[in-house]
Short mmCIF file of C-alpha atoms in Angstrom, two decimals:
data_model
loop_
_atom_site.label_atom_id
_atom_site.label_comp_id
_atom_site.label_asym_id
_atom_site.label_seq_id
_atom_site.Cartn_x
_atom_site.Cartn_y
_atom_site.Cartn_z
CA MET A 11 0.00 0.00 0.00
CA ALA A 12 1.33 3.42 -0.93
CA ASP A 13 2.20 5.93 1.77
CA THR A 14 -0.64 8.44 1.79
CA TYR A 15 0.74 10.91 4.32
CA ALA A 16 1.64 14.39 3.07
CA PRO A 17 5.29 14.66 1.96
CA GLU A 18 7.60 16.30 4.48
CA GLN A 19 8.70 18.91 1.92
CA ALA A 20 5.09 19.98 1.31
CA CYS A 21 4.53 20.38 5.05
CA LYS A 22 7.70 22.45 5.45
CA ALA A 23 6.67 24.63 2.51
CA ALA A 24 3.24 25.21 4.06
CA ARG A 25 4.84 26.23 7.38
CA LYS A 26 7.14 28.60 5.51
CA ARG A 27 4.20 30.18 3.65
CA LEU A 28 2.38 30.79 6.93
CA GLU A 29 5.55 32.32 8.41
CA GLN A 30 6.10 34.56 5.38
CA GLN A 31 2.51 35.80 5.61
CA GLY A 32 2.91 36.42 9.34
CA ILE A 33 0.08 34.04 10.20
CA THR A 34 0.22 31.76 13.22
CA VAL A 35 -1.16 28.25 13.10
CA ARG A 36 -3.74 29.30 15.70
CA ALA A 37 -4.86 32.27 13.56
CA PHE A 38 -5.02 30.11 10.42
CA ALA A 39 -7.13 27.53 12.23
CA ALA A 40 -9.49 30.16 13.64
CA GLN A 41 -9.82 31.92 10.27
CA HIS A 42 -10.86 28.68 8.55
CA GLU A 43 -12.82 27.23 11.48
CA ILE A 44 -10.57 24.17 11.82
CA HIS A 45 -9.33 22.71 15.09
CA GLU A 46 -5.83 23.98 15.84
CA SER A 47 -4.66 20.47 16.75
CA THR A 48 -5.75 19.23 13.32
CA VAL A 49 -3.71 21.91 11.57
CA TYR A 50 -0.65 21.02 13.67
CA ALA A 51 -1.15 17.32 12.93
CA VAL A 52 -1.36 18.02 9.19
CA LEU A 53 1.75 20.23 9.27
CA ASN A 54 3.65 17.58 11.25
CA GLY A 55 2.65 14.83 8.80
CA GLN A 56 0.66 12.94 11.43
CA LYS A 57 -2.62 12.86 9.49
CA LYS A 58 -3.28 11.18 6.16
CA CYS A 59 -5.51 14.07 5.03
CA LEU A 60 -7.85 11.77 3.13
CA ARG A 61 -11.17 13.24 4.27
CA GLY A 62 -12.88 15.62 6.62
CA GLU A 63 -11.21 18.42 8.50
CA ALA A 64 -7.65 17.16 7.88
CA HIS A 65 -8.26 17.04 4.12
CA ARG A 66 -9.72 20.55 4.14
CA ALA A 67 -6.75 21.84 6.15
CA ALA A 68 -4.27 20.25 3.74
CA VAL A 69 -6.03 21.82 0.75
CA LEU A 70 -6.16 25.26 2.39
CA LEU A 71 -2.48 24.99 3.37
CA GLY A 72 -1.57 24.08 -0.22
CA ILE A 73 -0.22 20.67 0.76
CA LYS A 74 -2.55 18.85 -1.59
CA GLU A 75 -4.96 19.66 -4.39
CA GLY A 76 -8.67 19.33 -3.90
CA ALA A 77 -12.03 20.99 -4.04
#
């Protein structure tokens, strides 16, 4: 079975984009009405981001493509 977790480079790039925009993870989560712990888990590569809130966070962070 293929590894479905977000690539480490994509997670690092998403963190860098947030930093460059001056947005904290907490602020990003609040702005998009996502649990802060979910955003941290996505950024740390701990969630597969296949569905639900983790998927939405990954799409909004630019880690993966989706609707």
